[in-house]
Amino acid sequence: MAQNEARGGAQGHGGGREPRRGGARQPGAPLVVTGDQRLLDELVRLCGTAGVVPEVAFESPPHPHSWRTAPLVLVGGDAADRLRRVPRRGGVLLVSTDMDDQRVWNRAGAVGAEQVLMLPDAEERLVDAVADAAEGVERRATVVGVAGGSGGVGASTLACALAAAAVRAGQPALLIDADPLGGGLDLLLGAEHLPGLRWPRLGVARGRIDAGALGRALPGPHGIRLLSFDRSAAAPPGPAAMAAVVAAARRRGGLVVIDLPRRGDAATLEALARVDVGLLLVRARPRAVAAARPVASSTGMLVRDLRAVVLGGPGAAPARSLGLPLAGELGPERGLTEGRGRGEPPGGRPGPLAAFVDGFVARVLGAAADGAPDGAAR
C-alpha cells in the first residue's frame, strides 16, 4: 500500500520511468510545462514520489487538450512568459528554484497561477498537491490534534468523541493514535479484536500511501477509521511514516483527529506540523493549569491555532492564564476520563461532552466547506 520513493520515483533521463511527452496521459497525472532540464528532473522526481508519471510539454504553449484537461499544471518559471496567451484555468502552480527572482510573482499573475512554489523548500507541498490531483481530492480533511495538559485528563476520550461526532454529521472520520504509551485507542472504542492494520505494520512506511487503500485497511468501529497501537513491543512509528499517514488521511476528506502525547518524539513533531486546529484539555485547577503551561508552549510552537478546552469549571481564567483562546468548557460527566470500552463511542449519549463535540465539529467542518483557512472556525 505504501509506495516508497524508490518505487514511485521517475527520473527524466535516469533509470526510472520516463515522463510522457504527449499522447494518453496517466489518469490523475499532472502536466509539466518547462524547458529547464534541471527543474524538469526535480518535478518528475517529486511526481514519482506521489506515485504518478507526468505528461511533459518541453515547448510552450502545450497542446490545448492537455492544457484544458490536466487535473494539475506545474509551470516552470522559465515557461511562464510564453504562456501569457493561453486560456486561463484553475489548478496552475508556478514552480521555481530561483529564490532571488524578483519577477516570479509577476509571472505567476501572467499565467493565473494559484500558488508559487519555491524548491526545495516547497517540495512537500508540491507532492501533496500532485497526490491530491492523482486521487481526485476535492476538499482535504481538517486535522484536529488533541492533547492533555496533564495526565489522566481525558484527552483520548475527547479525541474519540470528536471522531464519532464527525460520523454523526455524515462525514468521513479517521482517528490516529500518536501516543505509543497511551494503551491503544482500540481499547477505548472496544475495537481491540477487530481485524485491520495497526501502527506496527505501518511504522516504517514512507512516500505516498493511497488514501482509499488506507481507509479500507483500517478497523472501522462505529464508522470511525482507526489507526492505533497494539499491545506488542514494536517500535513507535518513524517521522516519515507519520507524515505519509497524515497526508493520506487528509486526502480522504472530512475530519482527521490525532490523539497527541504530552511529550513526543520526531513522529509527534511531524503530526503537530500537520494539525490545523489543536485542542488542549486542561482541568480548571491551579496546579493543572500550571502543569499545562509547558505543554501549551511547546505545542503552540508548531500548531498556530491552539485552543483550550477547560474541564470541570469556568474556562475563561484558565484559558487566559495559558494564553489560549477558549474553545469550550466541559462540565462534570461520569465516565469522561474512563476508557471502559462499553461498546459505544464516547459522547454518544446526551451530555456536556456530546454537546461540545457536536458543536465544535459542526463549526470546523462548516468553516472548511466555506473555504476558511484550515477550517479555522471559532
XYZ file of C-alpha atoms in Angstrom:
378
model
C 0.000 0.000 0.000
C 2.729 2.464 0.849
C 4.576 3.465 -2.260
C 8.117 4.324 -1.308
C 10.287 6.770 -3.170
C 12.334 4.047 -4.867
C 9.207 2.530 -6.374
C 7.407 5.788 -7.124
C 10.379 7.818 -8.394
C 10.753 8.558 -12.071
C 13.886 10.336 -13.263
C 13.584 12.213 -16.505
C 16.722 10.749 -18.101
C 17.842 8.247 -15.498
C 16.985 4.704 -14.588
C 13.334 5.343 -13.639
C 10.218 5.798 -15.714
C 10.317 8.410 -18.449
C 7.870 11.329 -18.389
C 5.147 11.157 -21.004
C 5.553 13.544 -23.921
C 2.033 13.946 -25.244
C -0.352 11.108 -26.070
C -2.560 9.387 -23.497
C -1.936 10.687 -20.008
C -1.962 8.542 -16.886
C -5.237 9.234 -15.027
C -4.681 11.946 -12.442
C -1.198 12.800 -13.702
C -0.235 16.478 -13.887
C 1.016 18.391 -16.895
C 4.534 19.817 -16.504
C 5.467 22.777 -18.710
C 9.164 23.667 -18.652
C 12.218 23.702 -20.850
C 14.604 23.764 -17.893
C 16.088 20.264 -17.716
C 17.221 20.550 -14.081
C 13.798 21.741 -12.966
C 12.149 19.027 -15.053
C 14.241 16.334 -13.363
C 13.150 17.631 -9.948
C 9.474 17.808 -10.923
C 9.483 14.299 -12.393
C 11.169 13.003 -9.235
C 8.596 14.684 -6.990
C 5.706 13.448 -9.123
C 7.202 9.976 -8.792
C 7.133 10.343 -5.013
C 3.386 10.936 -5.352
C 3.120 7.799 -7.476
C 2.470 9.349 -10.902
C 4.374 9.988 -14.115
C 3.621 13.446 -15.514
C 2.963 14.489 -19.067
C 5.652 16.960 -20.112
C 5.454 19.852 -22.564
C 9.018 20.962 -23.275
C 7.881 23.620 -25.691
C 5.172 26.010 -24.584
C 2.354 26.555 -25.137
C 1.350 22.911 -24.628
C -1.272 21.108 -26.662
C -4.672 22.764 -25.973
C -6.269 19.442 -24.958
C -3.504 18.735 -22.417
C -3.735 22.240 -21.003
C -7.509 22.026 -20.686
C -7.881 18.524 -19.233
C -4.892 18.048 -16.909
C -6.043 17.946 -13.255
C -2.975 19.994 -12.267
C -0.454 22.047 -14.247
C 3.076 22.694 -12.981
C 4.592 25.620 -14.876
C 8.310 26.282 -14.618
C 9.385 29.855 -14.084
C 11.210 29.703 -17.417
C 7.986 28.939 -19.314
C 5.595 31.445 -17.743
C 6.251 34.301 -20.172
C 5.446 32.021 -23.100
C 2.044 31.094 -21.625
C 0.581 34.584 -21.424
C -1.825 33.957 -24.297
C -3.158 30.544 -23.264
C -6.688 30.415 -21.787
C -6.869 30.863 -18.014
C -7.753 27.796 -15.949
C -7.653 26.641 -12.350
C -5.124 24.282 -10.834
C -1.996 26.022 -12.140
C 1.096 26.202 -9.911
C 4.215 28.168 -10.802
C 7.374 26.339 -9.715
C 10.824 27.897 -9.497
C 14.213 27.206 -7.931
C 15.445 30.816 -8.128
C 14.883 32.369 -4.714
C 16.263 35.695 -5.964
C 13.911 36.038 -8.926
C 12.019 39.271 -8.275
C 9.740 38.734 -11.259
C 8.349 35.385 -10.179
C 5.134 36.890 -8.795
C 4.529 38.850 -11.991
C 4.966 35.654 -13.980
C 2.526 33.866 -11.692
C -0.075 36.540 -12.300
C 0.501 36.375 -16.038
C -0.476 32.676 -16.206
C -3.146 32.795 -13.483
C -1.180 30.588 -11.106
C -2.906 29.849 -7.796
C 0.375 29.435 -5.916
C 4.101 29.960 -6.296
C 6.184 27.043 -5.023
C 9.895 27.603 -4.470
C 12.002 24.457 -4.481
C 13.425 22.843 -2.465
C 11.505 24.471 0.405
C 8.077 23.656 -1.040
C 8.773 20.032 -2.019
C 6.297 18.611 0.478
C 3.529 20.985 -0.611
C 4.135 20.090 -4.250
C 3.993 16.335 -3.570
C 0.751 16.825 -1.613
C -0.775 18.815 -4.479
C 0.199 16.148 -7.023
C -1.149 13.351 -4.806
C -4.412 15.258 -4.308
C -4.803 15.583 -8.070
C -3.941 11.919 -8.632
C -6.651 10.771 -6.222
C -9.238 13.317 -7.323
C -9.375 15.080 -3.956
C -11.889 17.929 -3.991
C -11.598 19.053 -0.370
C -8.921 17.914 2.048
C -9.795 16.947 5.597
C -9.415 19.257 8.557
C -6.884 17.877 11.041
C -7.651 18.347 14.752
C -4.998 17.465 17.318
C -5.956 16.730 20.930
C -3.513 16.837 23.837
C -3.908 16.710 27.597
C -2.490 19.430 29.774
C -1.785 16.794 32.421
C -2.013 13.039 32.692
C -5.396 11.335 33.000
C -7.406 14.380 31.978
C -9.314 12.534 29.241
C -7.666 13.715 26.014
C -8.056 10.294 24.365
C -11.742 10.234 25.268
C -12.168 13.686 23.723
C -10.333 12.592 20.569
C -12.615 9.569 20.156
C -15.696 11.695 20.797
C -14.676 14.201 18.115
C -14.250 11.436 15.533
C -17.630 9.965 16.480
C -19.240 13.396 16.138
C -17.917 13.676 12.582
C -19.501 10.314 11.750
C -22.818 11.510 13.195
C -22.502 14.557 10.948
C -22.202 12.277 7.923
C -18.504 12.992 7.314
C -15.529 10.633 6.933
C -13.565 10.383 10.172
C -10.095 8.965 10.682
C -8.644 8.741 14.179
C -4.873 8.456 14.610
C -3.269 7.359 17.866
C 0.060 9.179 18.151
C 0.700 8.211 21.782
C 2.535 4.863 21.949
C 2.257 4.857 25.757
C -1.464 5.577 25.858
C -2.654 1.979 25.913
C -4.302 1.964 22.483
C -7.414 3.777 21.303
C -8.854 0.479 20.093
C -9.395 -0.459 23.747
C -11.264 2.783 24.376
C -13.556 2.087 21.410
C -13.944 -1.617 22.165
C -12.213 -2.476 18.890
C -9.174 -4.413 20.074
C -10.409 -7.613 18.424
C -11.380 -6.079 15.081
C -9.162 -7.015 12.126
C -7.162 -4.331 10.358
C -3.853 -2.520 10.279
C -2.181 -1.144 13.400
C 0.894 1.036 13.723
C 3.426 -1.813 13.930
C 2.709 -2.670 10.288
C 2.744 0.939 9.093
C 5.505 2.307 11.289
C 8.196 2.132 8.594
C 6.045 3.337 5.686
C 7.264 6.261 3.625
C 6.370 8.093 0.449
C 2.762 8.139 -0.696
C 0.030 5.983 0.816
C -3.166 5.644 -1.181
C -5.949 7.287 0.827
C -8.654 4.843 -0.241
C -6.488 1.823 0.474
C -5.592 3.198 3.911
C -9.226 3.668 4.833
C -10.165 0.165 3.707
C -7.277 -1.437 5.596
C -8.026 0.123 8.992
C -10.551 -1.117 11.561
C -13.840 0.782 11.439
C -15.512 0.799 14.863
C -18.670 2.918 14.926
C -17.903 4.186 11.433
C -14.536 5.635 12.528
C -11.428 4.550 10.661
C -8.908 3.928 13.417
C -5.124 3.682 13.381
C -3.992 2.664 16.844
C -1.165 0.846 18.571
C -1.484 -2.731 19.707
C -0.012 -4.399 22.771
C 3.183 -5.517 21.018
C 6.640 -4.212 21.821
C 7.085 -2.817 18.308
C 8.923 0.473 17.909
C 6.784 3.614 17.547
C 6.313 4.972 14.023
C 9.042 6.997 12.407
C 8.504 10.582 11.269
C 8.278 9.584 7.588
C 5.509 7.095 8.406
C 3.573 9.667 10.408
C 3.883 12.212 7.593
C 2.718 9.682 4.992
C -0.249 8.536 7.069
C -1.499 12.039 7.900
C -1.114 13.130 4.270
C -3.166 10.134 3.115
C -5.755 10.712 5.838
C -6.199 14.313 4.705
C -6.957 13.160 1.180
C -9.982 11.208 2.469
C -11.762 14.450 3.375
C -13.938 15.055 6.424
C -12.172 15.112 9.788
C -8.856 13.656 10.936
C -8.325 13.537 14.703
C -4.884 12.894 16.206
C -4.541 11.864 19.842
C -1.244 13.508 20.817
C 1.132 12.701 23.673
C 2.149 15.487 26.030
C 5.789 14.796 25.242
C 6.725 13.358 21.933
C 9.413 12.332 19.512
C 10.156 13.171 15.891
C 6.946 11.479 14.739
C 4.939 13.647 17.123
C 6.569 16.763 15.677
C 5.550 15.616 12.194
C 1.972 15.175 13.388
C 1.907 18.568 15.105
C 3.172 20.294 11.984
C 0.103 18.998 10.103
C -2.537 19.964 12.665
C -4.976 22.672 11.583
C -6.700 23.149 14.953
C -5.282 21.993 18.279
C -7.262 21.393 21.465
C -5.525 21.352 24.845
C -7.705 19.750 27.525
C -6.976 21.158 30.980
C -8.654 20.935 34.365
C -9.863 24.148 35.963
C -7.453 23.846 38.892
C -4.365 25.974 39.569
C -1.935 23.041 39.676
C -3.418 21.545 36.500
C -3.137 24.865 34.687
C 0.474 25.199 35.830
C 1.227 21.701 34.542
C -0.377 22.580 31.203
C 1.781 25.670 30.571
C 4.835 23.850 29.152
C 2.551 21.665 27.028
C 0.802 24.760 25.678
C 4.134 26.429 24.983
C 5.737 23.507 23.144
C 2.584 22.580 21.229
C 1.881 26.185 20.297
C 5.266 26.459 18.615
C 4.012 24.157 15.831
C 0.222 24.486 15.991
C -0.718 28.037 15.077
C -4.374 27.579 16.074
C -4.252 26.069 19.560
C -7.282 26.418 21.823
C -8.096 25.429 25.391
C -10.896 23.109 26.459
C -11.461 23.517 30.189
C -12.777 20.624 32.227
C -14.739 20.953 35.440
C -15.192 24.685 35.870
C -15.384 28.130 34.266
C -12.902 28.256 31.412
C -12.112 31.920 30.840
C -9.485 32.302 33.568
C -7.554 29.045 32.852
C -7.509 29.779 29.115
C -6.317 33.330 29.730
C -3.600 32.053 32.050
C -2.381 29.740 29.288
C -2.551 32.495 26.693
C -5.013 30.486 24.581
C -8.466 31.188 23.187
C -11.213 29.182 24.854
C -12.731 26.509 22.623
C -15.263 25.420 25.219
C -15.997 24.095 28.677
C -16.844 20.546 29.744
C -18.933 20.205 32.848
C -18.863 17.183 35.150
C -19.803 13.976 33.368
C -19.451 10.481 34.670
C -17.042 8.344 32.700
C -15.350 11.166 30.773
C -11.862 10.122 31.861
C -12.569 6.390 31.891
C -11.832 4.309 28.802
C -14.115 1.397 29.533
C -14.873 0.193 26.007
C -18.618 -0.182 26.660
C -19.408 -0.848 23.010
C -20.315 2.749 22.206
C -18.079 5.726 21.410
C -17.592 8.484 23.989
C -20.038 11.333 23.587
C -22.684 9.099 22.084
C -25.207 9.942 24.792
C -26.618 13.401 25.576
C -24.402 15.349 27.949
C -21.722 18.044 28.087
C -19.239 16.036 26.020
C -21.718 15.326 23.219
C -22.843 18.952 23.159
C -19.281 20.234 22.890
C -18.002 17.843 20.226
C -21.117 18.119 18.058
C -20.939 21.911 18.126
C -17.184 22.071 17.585
C -17.206 19.619 14.679
C -20.107 21.446 13.015
C -18.224 24.751 13.226
C -14.903 23.364 11.984
C -16.367 21.396 9.102
C -18.654 24.285 8.222
C -15.697 26.648 8.078
C -13.809 24.210 5.840
C -16.795 23.964 3.482
C -16.954 27.761 3.323
C -13.284 27.935 2.392
C -11.949 29.390 5.653
C -8.189 28.825 6.024
C -7.599 25.413 7.608
C -11.187 25.222 8.769
C -10.347 27.753 11.470
C -13.783 28.365 12.957
C -14.001 29.984 16.347
